[in-house]
Coordinates of C-alpha atoms in Angstrom, one line a residue:
X13 CA -42.5 66.9 130.9
X14 CA -44.0 70.1 132.0
X15 CA -43.9 72.4 129.0
X16 CA -47.0 73.7 127.7
X17 CA -45.2 75.2 124.9
X18 CA -42.1 73.4 124.3
X19 CA -41.4 70.2 126.0
X20 CA -38.5 70.0 123.6
X21 CA -36.5 68.6 126.3
X22 CA -34.6 65.4 126.1
X23 CA -31.4 65.2 127.8
X24 CA -28.8 62.6 127.9
X25 CA -27.8 59.8 125.7
X26 CA -25.2 57.1 126.3
X27 CA -22.0 56.6 124.6
X28 CA -19.3 54.1 124.8
X29 CA -16.7 52.0 123.2
X30 CA -16.6 48.3 124.0
X31 CA -14.9 48.1 127.4
X32 CA -13.5 51.7 127.7
X33 CA -15.2 55.1 127.5
X34 CA -13.6 57.9 125.5
X35 CA -12.1 60.4 127.7
X36 CA -12.6 58.3 130.9
X37 CA -10.2 56.2 132.9
X38 CA -10.1 52.5 132.2
X39 CA -12.5 50.2 134.0
X40 CA -11.2 49.1 137.4
X41 CA -11.6 45.7 139.1
X42 CA -13.9 45.5 142.1
X43 CA -12.5 47.3 145.1
X44 CA -11.6 45.6 148.3
X45 CA -13.7 47.9 150.4
X46 CA -15.8 46.3 153.1
X47 CA -19.1 45.1 151.8
X48 CA -20.9 47.6 154.1
X49 CA -19.7 50.4 151.9
X50 CA -21.2 49.1 148.8
X51 CA -24.5 50.8 148.1
X52 CA -26.0 47.7 146.5
X53 CA -25.8 45.8 149.7
X54 CA -27.8 48.5 151.6
X55 CA -31.4 49.4 150.9
X56 CA -32.4 53.0 150.3
X57 CA -35.1 54.4 152.6
X58 CA -36.6 57.8 153.5
X59 CA -35.8 59.1 156.9
X60 CA -36.0 62.6 158.3
X61 CA -36.8 64.0 154.9
X62 CA -33.7 62.6 153.2
X63 CA -32.8 59.4 151.4
X64 CA -30.8 57.2 153.8
X65 CA -28.8 54.1 153.1
X66 CA -28.3 51.0 155.3
X67 CA -25.3 52.7 157.0
X68 CA -27.4 55.7 158.1
X69 CA -25.9 58.1 155.6
X70 CA -27.8 60.7 153.7
X71 CA -27.8 59.8 150.0
X72 CA -28.0 62.0 147.0
X73 CA -29.2 60.4 143.7
X74 CA -27.9 62.1 140.6
X75 CA -28.3 60.8 137.0
X76 CA -30.4 60.7 134.0
X77 CA -33.6 59.4 132.4
X78 CA -33.0 56.2 130.4
X79 CA -34.5 56.9 128.0
X80 CA -36.9 58.6 125.6
X81 CA -36.2 55.7 123.2
X82 CA -39.0 54.0 125.2
X83 CA -41.4 56.5 123.7
X84 CA -40.6 55.3 120.2
X85 CA -41.6 52.1 118.4
X86 CA -38.3 51.3 116.6
X87 CA -37.1 49.2 119.5
X88 CA -40.4 48.0 120.8
X89 CA -40.8 50.4 123.6
X90 CA -37.5 49.5 125.2
X91 CA -34.8 51.9 126.2
X92 CA -32.2 50.0 124.2
X93 CA -32.0 47.8 121.1
X94 CA -30.0 45.3 123.0
X95 CA -28.6 44.4 126.5
X96 CA -25.1 45.2 125.0
X97 CA -26.3 48.8 124.3
X98 CA -27.7 49.0 127.8
X99 CA -24.3 48.0 129.2
X100 CA -22.5 50.5 127.0
X101 CA -24.9 53.2 128.1
X102 CA -24.6 52.3 131.8
X103 CA -20.8 52.3 131.7
X104 CA -20.7 55.7 130.0
X105 CA -23.4 57.2 132.2
X106 CA -21.2 56.3 135.3
X107 CA -17.8 57.2 133.8
X108 CA -18.7 60.2 131.6
X109 CA -21.9 61.5 133.2
X110 CA -21.1 61.0 136.9
X111 CA -24.5 59.4 137.5
X112 CA -25.3 57.0 140.4
X113 CA -28.9 56.5 139.5
X114 CA -31.4 56.4 136.6
X115 CA -35.1 56.8 136.0
X116 CA -35.8 53.8 133.9
X117 CA -38.7 54.3 131.5
X118 CA -41.3 51.6 130.9
X119 CA -44.3 51.5 128.4
X120 CA -47.8 50.5 129.5
X121 CA -48.6 49.9 125.8
X122 CA -45.9 47.3 125.5
X123 CA -46.4 45.6 128.9
X124 CA -50.1 45.1 128.2
X125 CA -50.7 45.0 124.4
X126 CA -53.8 42.9 125.0
X127 CA -56.1 43.8 127.8
X128 CA -55.5 41.6 130.9
X129 CA -52.3 39.9 129.5
X130 CA -48.8 41.1 130.2
X131 CA -46.1 40.6 127.6
X132 CA -43.5 38.6 129.6
X133 CA -41.0 38.9 126.7
X134 CA -41.1 42.7 127.0
X135 CA -40.7 42.5 130.8
X136 CA -37.8 40.0 130.5
X137 CA -36.0 42.3 128.0
X138 CA -36.7 45.4 130.2
X139 CA -35.4 43.6 133.3
X140 CA -32.2 42.5 131.6
X141 CA -31.6 46.1 130.5
X142 CA -32.3 47.3 134.0
X143 CA -29.8 44.8 135.3
X144 CA -27.1 46.4 133.1
X145 CA -27.4 49.5 135.2
X146 CA -27.5 47.7 138.5
X147 CA -24.4 45.8 137.6
X148 CA -22.6 49.1 136.9
X149 CA -23.4 50.3 140.5
X150 CA -26.3 52.5 139.5
X151 CA -29.5 52.6 141.4
X152 CA -32.7 52.3 139.3
X153 CA -36.2 53.6 139.8
X154 CA -38.7 52.6 137.0
X155 CA -41.3 55.0 135.6
X156 CA -44.5 54.2 133.7
X157 CA -44.1 56.9 131.1
X158 CA -46.7 58.7 129.2
X159 CA -47.0 61.9 127.2
X160 CA -50.2 63.0 125.5
X161 CA -51.7 59.8 126.9
X162 CA -51.0 57.5 123.8
X163 CA -49.6 57.5 120.3
X164 CA -52.8 55.7 119.3
X165 CA -54.7 58.9 119.6
X166 CA -52.8 60.4 116.7
X167 CA -53.3 59.7 113.0
X168 CA -50.6 58.9 110.5
X169 CA -50.4 62.4 109.1
X170 CA -50.4 64.2 112.4
X171 CA -47.8 66.8 113.3
X172 CA -47.5 65.2 116.7
X173 CA -47.5 61.9 118.5
X174 CA -47.8 60.5 122.0
X175 CA -46.8 57.6 124.1
X176 CA -48.2 55.6 127.0
X177 CA -51.6 53.8 126.9
X178 CA -52.1 50.7 124.6
X179 CA -54.2 50.7 121.5
X180 CA -57.1 48.8 123.1
X181 CA -57.4 51.5 125.9
X182 CA -57.8 54.2 123.2
X183 CA -60.3 52.1 121.2
X184 CA -62.6 52.0 124.2
X185 CA -63.0 55.8 124.4
X186 CA -64.4 56.7 121.0
X187 CA -62.4 59.9 121.1
X188 CA -62.8 62.7 118.6
X189 CA -60.4 63.2 115.7
X190 CA -57.3 64.6 117.2
X191 CA -56.3 68.2 116.5
X192 CA -54.3 70.7 118.3
X193 CA -55.4 73.7 116.2
X194 CA -52.7 76.4 116.0
X195 CA -50.0 74.8 118.1
X196 CA -46.3 75.6 117.8
X197 CA -45.1 73.2 120.5
X198 CA -46.2 69.7 121.2
X199 CA -47.0 70.5 124.9
X200 CA -50.0 72.6 123.7
X201 CA -51.8 69.3 123.0
X202 CA -52.0 68.7 126.7
X203 CA -54.7 71.4 127.0
X204 CA -55.9 72.1 123.4
X205 CA -56.3 68.6 121.8
X206 CA -59.7 67.3 122.8
X207 CA -58.7 63.7 122.0
X208 CA -55.9 64.0 124.6
X209 CA -57.9 65.9 127.2
X210 CA -60.9 63.4 127.0
X211 CA -58.6 60.4 127.2
X212 CA -56.8 61.8 130.3
X213 CA -60.1 62.6 131.9
X214 CA -61.4 59.0 131.3
X215 CA -58.2 57.5 132.9
X216 CA -58.5 59.6 136.1
X217 CA -62.3 58.8 136.3
X218 CA -61.6 55.0 135.7
X219 CA -63.9 55.0 132.7
X220 CA -64.1 51.5 131.2
X221 CA -62.0 50.3 134.1
X222 CA -58.9 51.8 132.5
X223 CA -57.2 52.7 135.8
X224 CA -58.0 49.3 137.3
X225 CA -56.3 47.7 134.3
X226 CA -53.3 49.9 134.6
X227 CA -52.9 49.1 138.3
X228 CA -53.3 45.4 137.6
X229 CA -50.5 45.7 135.0
X230 CA -48.3 47.7 137.3
X231 CA -48.6 45.1 140.0
X232 CA -47.7 42.3 137.6
X233 CA -44.8 44.3 136.3
X234 CA -43.4 45.0 139.8
X235 CA -43.9 41.3 140.7
X236 CA -42.0 40.2 137.6
X237 CA -39.1 42.6 138.3
X238 CA -38.9 41.6 142.0
X239 CA -38.9 37.9 141.1
X240 CA -36.4 38.1 138.3
X241 CA -33.7 40.2 139.9
X242 CA -31.4 38.7 142.5
X243 CA -31.9 39.8 146.1
X244 CA -28.8 42.1 145.9
X245 CA -30.0 43.6 142.6
X246 CA -33.4 44.3 143.9
X247 CA -32.0 46.0 147.0
X248 CA -30.5 48.6 144.6
X249 CA -33.9 49.4 143.0
X250 CA -34.8 52.7 144.7
X251 CA -38.6 52.8 144.2
X252 CA -41.2 53.3 141.5
X253 CA -42.6 56.4 139.7
X254 CA -46.2 55.4 139.1
X255 CA -47.2 57.9 136.4
X256 CA -45.3 60.5 134.4
X257 CA -46.7 64.1 134.5
X258 CA -50.2 63.6 135.6
X259 CA -52.8 66.1 134.4
X260 CA -56.6 66.0 134.7
X261 CA -57.3 66.6 131.0
X262 CA -60.3 68.7 132.1
X263 CA -61.8 69.5 135.5
X264 CA -65.3 68.6 136.6
X265 CA -67.5 71.6 137.4
X266 CA -66.4 73.3 140.6
X267 CA -63.1 71.3 140.8
X268 CA -59.7 73.0 140.7
X269 CA -56.2 71.6 140.2
X270 CA -55.9 71.3 144.0
X271 CA -59.2 69.5 144.5
X272 CA -58.4 67.2 141.5
X273 CA -55.2 66.2 143.2
X274 CA -57.1 65.6 146.5
X275 CA -60.0 63.6 145.1
X276 CA -58.5 61.8 142.1
X277 CA -54.7 61.9 141.9
X278 CA -53.9 61.1 145.6
X279 CA -56.3 58.2 145.8
X280 CA -54.7 56.7 142.7
X281 CA -51.3 56.9 144.4
X282 CA -52.7 55.2 147.5
X283 CA -54.0 52.4 145.3
X284 CA -50.6 52.2 143.5
X285 CA -48.9 52.1 146.9
X286 CA -51.0 49.1 147.8
X287 CA -50.1 47.4 144.6
X288 CA -46.4 48.0 145.4
X289 CA -46.9 46.3 148.8
X290 CA -48.6 43.3 147.2
X291 CA -45.8 42.9 144.7
X292 CA -43.0 42.8 147.2
X293 CA -42.0 46.4 147.1
X294 CA -43.3 47.3 150.5
X295 CA -39.9 48.6 151.7
X296 CA -39.5 50.9 148.7
X297 CA -41.1 54.4 148.3
X298 CA -43.4 55.5 145.5
X299 CA -42.0 58.5 143.7
X300 CA -45.3 60.4 143.3
X301 CA -45.6 63.5 141.1
X302 CA -48.0 66.4 141.6
X303 CA -50.1 68.0 138.9
X304 CA -47.6 68.6 136.1
X305 CA -48.2 72.3 136.0
X306 CA -47.4 72.8 139.7
X307 CA -44.4 75.1 140.2
X308 CA -44.4 76.0 136.5
X309 CA -42.5 79.2 136.1
X310 CA -45.0 80.9 133.8
X311 CA -47.8 82.5 135.8
X312 CA -50.6 81.6 133.4
X313 CA -49.7 78.0 133.8
X314 CA -49.2 77.8 137.5
X315 CA -51.9 75.7 139.2
X316 CA -52.4 75.2 142.9
X317 CA -51.3 71.8 144.1
X318 CA -48.2 70.0 145.1
X319 CA -50.2 67.3 146.9
X320 CA -51.0 69.9 149.6
X321 CA -53.9 67.9 150.9
X322 CA -52.2 64.5 151.1
X323 CA -50.9 65.2 154.6
X324 CA -47.6 63.9 155.8
X325 CA -46.3 61.7 153.0
X326 CA -43.6 60.1 155.2
X327 CA -41.2 57.4 154.3
X328 CA -43.4 55.5 151.9
X329 CA -43.6 58.3 149.4
X330 CA -41.1 60.7 147.7
X331 CA -42.2 64.1 146.5
X332 CA -41.2 63.8 142.9
X333 CA -41.5 66.7 140.5
X334 CA -40.1 68.1 137.2
X335 CA -38.7 71.5 136.3
X336 CA -38.2 73.1 132.9
X337 CA -37.7 76.8 132.3
X338 CA -40.7 77.3 130.0
X339 CA -39.8 81.0 129.6
X340 CA -36.4 80.1 128.3
X341 CA -37.8 77.4 126.0
X342 CA -40.4 79.7 124.6
X343 CA -37.7 81.9 123.0
X344 CA -39.7 85.0 123.6
X345 CA -40.5 85.2 127.4
X346 CA -36.9 85.2 128.5
X347 CA -34.4 87.1 126.5
X348 CA -30.8 86.3 127.1
X349 CA -29.2 83.6 129.2
X350 CA -29.8 82.3 132.7
X351 CA -27.6 83.7 135.4
X352 CA -26.4 83.0 139.0
X353 CA -29.3 82.0 141.2
X354 CA -31.9 81.9 138.4
X355 CA -33.7 78.9 139.8
X356 CA -32.9 78.9 143.5
X357 CA -36.4 80.1 144.3
X358 CA -38.1 77.5 142.1
X359 CA -36.0 74.7 143.6
X360 CA -36.4 76.2 147.1
X361 CA -40.2 75.7 146.6
X362 CA -39.5 72.0 145.9
X363 CA -37.4 71.7 149.1
X364 CA -40.1 73.4 151.1
X365 CA -42.9 71.3 149.8
X366 CA -41.0 68.1 150.5
X367 CA -40.1 69.3 154.0
X368 CA -43.7 70.1 154.8
X369 CA -44.6 66.6 153.6
X370 CA -41.9 65.1 155.8
X371 CA -40.3 63.3 152.9
X372 CA -37.4 63.5 150.5
X373 CA -37.5 65.4 147.2
X374 CA -36.6 64.2 143.7
X375 CA -36.5 66.3 140.6
X376 CA -36.9 63.5 138.1
X377 CA -36.8 65.6 135.0
X378 CA -35.0 68.8 134.1
X379 CA -33.0 70.1 131.1
X380 CA -33.1 72.3 128.1
X381 CA -33.2 71.8 124.3
X382 CA -29.8 71.2 122.6
X383 CA -30.8 72.3 119.1
X384 CA -33.2 74.8 117.6
X385 CA -33.5 78.6 118.2
X386 CA -33.3 78.4 122.0
X387 CA -30.4 75.9 122.3
X388 CA -27.9 78.7 122.9
X389 CA -29.4 79.1 126.4
X390 CA -28.6 75.5 127.4
X391 CA -25.2 76.0 129.0
X392 CA -26.5 78.6 131.4
X393 CA -29.9 77.2 132.0
X394 CA -28.6 73.7 132.8
X395 CA -25.8 75.2 135.0
X396 CA -28.3 77.2 136.9
X397 CA -30.5 74.1 137.4
X398 CA -27.6 72.1 138.8
X399 CA -26.6 75.0 141.0
X400 CA -30.2 75.1 142.4
X401 CA -30.1 71.3 143.0
X402 CA -26.9 71.8 145.0
X403 CA -28.0 74.7 147.1
X404 CA -30.9 77.2 147.5
X405 CA -28.4 80.1 147.9
X406 CA -27.0 81.9 144.8
X407 CA -23.3 81.8 144.3
X408 CA -22.9 85.5 144.9
X409 CA -24.1 85.1 148.5
X410 CA -23.2 81.5 149.3
X411 CA -20.1 82.1 151.3
X412 CA -21.8 84.7 153.4
X413 CA -25.0 82.7 154.1
X414 CA -24.1 79.0 153.6
X415 CA -26.4 77.8 156.4
X416 CA -29.4 78.7 154.2
X417 CA -28.4 76.1 151.6
X418 CA -30.9 73.5 152.5
X419 CA -30.6 69.8 151.6
X420 CA -28.8 68.8 148.4
X421 CA -31.5 67.7 146.0
X422 CA -31.6 64.5 144.0
X423 CA -32.3 64.8 140.3
X424 CA -32.4 63.0 136.9
X425 CA -31.7 65.0 133.9
X426 CA -33.7 64.5 130.7
X427 CA -32.2 62.5 129.1
X428 CA -29.5 59.9 128.2
X429 CA -30.2 58.5 124.7
X430 CA -27.5 56.6 122.9
X431 CA -29.4 56.8 119.6
X432 CA -29.7 60.6 119.4
X433 CA -29.5 61.7 115.8
X434 CA -29.4 58.1 114.6
X435 CA -33.0 57.0 115.0
X436 CA -35.2 55.4 112.4
X437 CA -38.7 56.0 113.8
X438 CA -41.8 55.8 111.6
X439 CA -43.8 58.6 113.2
X440 CA -47.3 57.2 113.9
X441 CA -46.4 54.2 111.7
X442 CA -46.2 56.5 108.7
X443 CA -43.4 55.2 106.3
X444 CA -43.3 58.7 104.7
X445 CA -42.5 60.3 108.0
X446 CA -39.3 58.7 109.1
X447 CA -37.7 60.5 112.1
X448 CA -33.9 60.3 112.4
X449 CA -32.8 63.6 114.0
X450 CA -32.6 64.6 117.6
X451 CA -34.6 62.4 119.9
X452 CA -37.1 61.5 117.1
X453 CA -40.1 62.4 119.2
X454 CA -42.1 65.6 118.5
X455 CA -38.9 67.5 117.5
X456 CA -37.3 67.0 121.0
X457 CA -33.5 67.1 121.3
X458 CA -32.3 66.9 124.8
X459 CA -30.0 64.0 125.0
X460 CA -26.8 64.7 126.8
X461 CA -25.1 62.0 124.7
X462 CA -24.9 60.4 121.3
X463 CA -22.8 57.7 119.5
X464 CA -20.0 58.9 117.3
X465 CA -19.2 57.3 114.0
X466 CA -17.0 54.7 115.7
X467 CA -19.8 53.7 118.0
X468 CA -18.3 55.3 121.1
X469 CA -20.4 57.3 123.5
X470 CA -19.8 61.0 123.3
X471 CA -21.1 63.8 125.4
X472 CA -23.1 66.6 123.7
X473 CA -22.7 68.9 126.6
X474 CA -19.7 70.2 128.6
X475 CA -18.3 67.4 130.7
X476 CA -17.6 69.9 133.4
X477 CA -21.3 70.6 133.7
X478 CA -22.5 67.0 133.7
X479 CA -19.8 65.1 135.5
X480 CA -20.0 66.9 138.8
X481 CA -18.6 66.7 142.3
X482 CA -21.5 65.9 144.7
X483 CA -22.0 64.2 148.1
X484 CA -23.3 60.8 147.1
X485 CA -23.4 59.7 150.8
X486 CA -23.0 61.9 153.9
X487 CA -22.2 60.3 157.2
X488 CA -24.4 62.5 159.3
X489 CA -26.4 65.6 158.4
X490 CA -25.5 67.8 155.4
X491 CA -25.5 71.5 156.3
X492 CA -24.4 73.1 153.1
X493 CA -22.8 72.2 149.7
X494 CA -21.7 74.2 146.7
X495 CA -19.9 73.2 143.5
X496 CA -18.3 75.6 141.1
X497 CA -18.0 73.6 137.9
X498 CA -16.6 76.4 135.7
X499 CA -18.5 75.0 132.8
X500 CA -18.4 76.8 129.6
X501 CA -20.8 78.8 127.4
X502 CA -19.0 78.7 124.1
X503 CA -15.5 80.0 124.8
X504 CA -16.6 81.7 128.1
X505 CA -15.9 80.0 131.4
X506 CA -18.9 80.5 133.7
X507 CA -17.8 81.3 137.3
X508 CA -20.8 82.1 139.5
X509 CA -19.3 81.3 142.9
X510 CA -15.7 82.5 143.2
X511 CA -14.0 82.0 146.5
X512 CA -14.2 85.5 148.2
X513 CA -11.2 87.7 148.8
X514 CA -11.8 87.4 152.6
X515 CA -10.3 83.8 152.2
X516 CA -7.1 84.7 150.3
X517 CA -5.3 81.4 151.0
X518 CA -8.3 79.3 149.9
X519 CA -8.7 81.5 146.8
X520 CA -5.1 81.0 145.8
X521 CA -5.3 77.3 146.4
X522 CA -8.4 76.9 144.1
X523 CA -7.1 79.3 141.5
X524 CA -9.0 78.9 138.3
X525 CA -9.9 75.3 139.0
X526 CA -13.1 73.6 139.9
X527 CA -14.0 73.2 143.6
X528 CA -16.7 71.9 145.9
X529 CA -17.2 72.5 149.6
X530 CA -19.3 70.2 151.8
X531 CA -20.2 71.1 155.4
X532 CA -21.9 68.4 157.6
X533 CA -22.4 67.2 161.2
X534 CA -21.3 63.7 162.0
X535 CA -23.8 60.9 162.6
X536 CA -23.6 57.7 164.6
X537 CA -22.4 55.3 161.9
X538 CA -18.9 54.3 161.0
X539 CA -19.2 54.4 157.2
X540 CA -17.4 57.3 155.5
X541 CA -18.8 60.3 153.8
X542 CA -18.5 59.8 150.0
X543 CA -18.2 62.4 147.2
X544 CA -18.3 61.5 143.5
X545 CA -15.0 62.5 141.9
X546 CA -15.5 63.7 138.3
X547 CA -13.0 62.6 135.6
X548 CA -11.7 66.2 135.7
X549 CA -10.5 65.4 139.3
X550 CA -7.8 62.9 138.7
X551 CA -6.7 61.4 142.0
X552 CA -3.1 62.6 141.5
X553 CA -4.2 66.2 141.0
X554 CA -7.0 66.4 143.7
X555 CA -6.5 68.5 146.8
X556 CA -8.6 68.2 149.9
X557 CA -8.6 70.7 152.8
X558 CA -10.7 69.5 155.7
X559 CA -10.9 69.5 159.5
X560 CA -10.0 65.8 159.0
X561 CA -6.7 66.8 157.5
X562 CA -5.2 68.1 154.3
X563 CA -4.1 65.9 151.4
X564 CA -2.8 66.4 147.9
X565 CA -3.3 63.3 145.8
X566 CA -5.4 61.2 148.2
X567 CA -4.1 57.7 148.9
X568 CA -6.0 54.5 148.4
X569 CA -8.7 53.7 151.0
X570 CA -7.9 52.0 154.2
X571 CA -10.1 52.2 157.4
X572 CA -7.4 54.1 159.2
X573 CA -7.0 56.8 156.5
X574 CA -9.3 59.8 157.1
X575 CA -9.1 61.2 153.5
X576 CA -8.8 58.6 150.7
X577 CA -9.9 57.7 147.1
X578 CA -11.4 54.5 145.9
X579 CA -13.2 53.1 142.8
X580 CA -17.0 53.5 142.8
X581 CA -19.0 50.3 142.5
X582 CA -19.5 48.7 139.1
X583 CA -16.0 48.6 137.6
X584 CA -16.6 51.6 135.3
X585 CA -13.5 53.5 136.2
X586 CA -15.4 56.2 138.2
X587 CA -14.0 57.1 141.6
X588 CA -15.1 58.5 144.9
X589 CA -13.5 60.5 147.7
X590 CA -13.9 58.9 151.2
X591 CA -13.9 61.1 154.3
X592 CA -13.8 59.1 157.5
X593 CA -14.5 60.8 160.9
X594 CA -11.8 60.1 163.4
X595 CA -14.1 61.0 166.3
X596 CA -17.0 58.8 167.7
X597 CA -19.2 61.7 168.8
X598 CA -22.3 62.7 166.8
X599 CA -23.1 66.3 165.9
X600 CA -19.4 67.2 165.3
X601 CA -19.0 70.0 162.7
X602 CA -17.0 68.9 159.6
X603 CA -16.1 70.5 156.3
X604 CA -14.1 69.4 153.2
X605 CA -13.0 71.6 150.3
X606 CA -12.1 69.5 147.2
X607 CA -10.4 71.2 144.3
X608 CA -8.4 70.4 141.2
X609 CA -6.9 73.8 140.9
X610 CA -3.7 73.3 142.9
X611 CA -0.4 71.9 141.7
X612 CA 1.7 70.3 144.4
X613 CA 0.7 72.8 147.2
X614 CA 3.0 73.1 150.1
X615 CA 2.1 72.0 153.6
X616 CA 2.3 75.7 154.6
X617 CA -0.2 76.6 151.9
X618 CA -2.6 73.8 152.9
X619 CA -2.4 74.7 156.6
X620 CA -3.2 78.3 155.8
X621 CA -6.2 77.4 153.8
X622 CA -7.4 75.0 156.5
X623 CA -7.1 77.7 159.1
X624 CA -9.2 80.1 157.1
X625 CA -11.9 77.5 156.4
X626 CA -12.0 76.4 160.1
X627 CA -12.7 80.0 161.1
X628 CA -15.2 80.5 158.4
X629 CA -17.1 77.3 159.3
X630 CA -17.1 78.1 163.0
X631 CA -18.5 81.5 162.2
X632 CA -21.4 80.3 160.1
X633 CA -22.6 77.1 161.7

């Protein structure tokens, strides 16, 4: 997590009652939609710089990291204490958090506690927990996670801890006594703690064969997962994140962050890619991360990189990066809150880098602390990050320049941790330092969820921010998308993208409600465009204005119905809007406005709004 001052971020936890989720619709039996519309029967690939499913549709992955619990010892390096908790988490993540994917954390230390031997009991438990998400209709991409290299670098009285490498790997190094000096945030250990920097250096230089051991273990892990999931379940595994937040530790004489990526990091990814192929993952991309300080938003921390010298990554790799507002987290470098368009430039850089590499982009971590002195910024910081994932154009200028939006980015918020505030972690095995608050790891507190006293999953952030309308699958090419969530900062409703007065009928239709607008050109497939419908968009109160027609309270899906609603896969009660092109030509311009702001709008009102949107779309695309 790229904070060299406060990687206090940990974002979403998972909450749930037994079979129902508080505040969400009841679970629904499996839909009767044709099998070709179920994502878990279609593999995800990279084509034309976008994620594409088996129906040729552009796919957007949205979800959370599951979870920082893997960084702790209380549950043996697993995301959950039990499969039952994993199922509870998955159901809540789908129904309360609107997620269709998760980054699933794994621990090298627990996969290979003894050098050369994998713990199949750990892999079996991890795979069963992974299956809980797949069964809920959620795509999974595993991640070998590390922070500060390893907890075994730290002594029992330390202010900090780490996670990642096993004890035997640390013992080989003979590292100095760890000390961060005057450090106010755990992330400062990355560059100031000599035990951490030397251990990282050794890994990237394959000292003691450490990298070889890691790659062997990664291949065994991937083989195990592939062999122990069913064929249909494995299809829904999106890929693998080889190594969280890579950093050199220190650079050899004459080497820079860019040349380190070129000479050490990229060759490691090529080796990992070969291990994926050998393990049966040859059709899935590697979600590769650049140097963790690439695209940092503090000038002194920016380092040249972004895998610039890797050439065209193509469909076998995804450009995978993180983003945290380190200025906002510092508490002193950004006064006040985030605002409209705050991160469109930073996320635009991610879009541009992925485009230049001819691959899709993934922002696999983002978020902001939910407690502490800077937590008051979270509502605006997180809203601005989601806004930047949706479009590279600020709300104030979106309606006048929608064609500059760029692709809708995939992202996984940090994090979703059921046990937030209820941990019992012996920090560095010290019985006198039992951590229970927040995420129980280096004072982080970023989980979007927690369990209430009844054991139900409860959101810690505004549901209007987290459970979002987004185009989960677009039948063609996405041209532009925006979503005004009207999330709140305390008692203030944040509206950064109001419908302009030049579209009075559309403005009246939306009113003070939430709305999203998708513009796309049709492709050659027959599967519909799908948008996730948040719980705040009950079917009976959802209005759609599109070139495909106008509908208030969309009907149940049928192949002949151009605008319809249906359950999402997994039986969690979440729903999707299905938009089916009535034409067979490719490249046809389509648009769809979706809002919950109207109450029984008349046909005249809907037609007037449609006329305005048609003229607007024709004038901008």
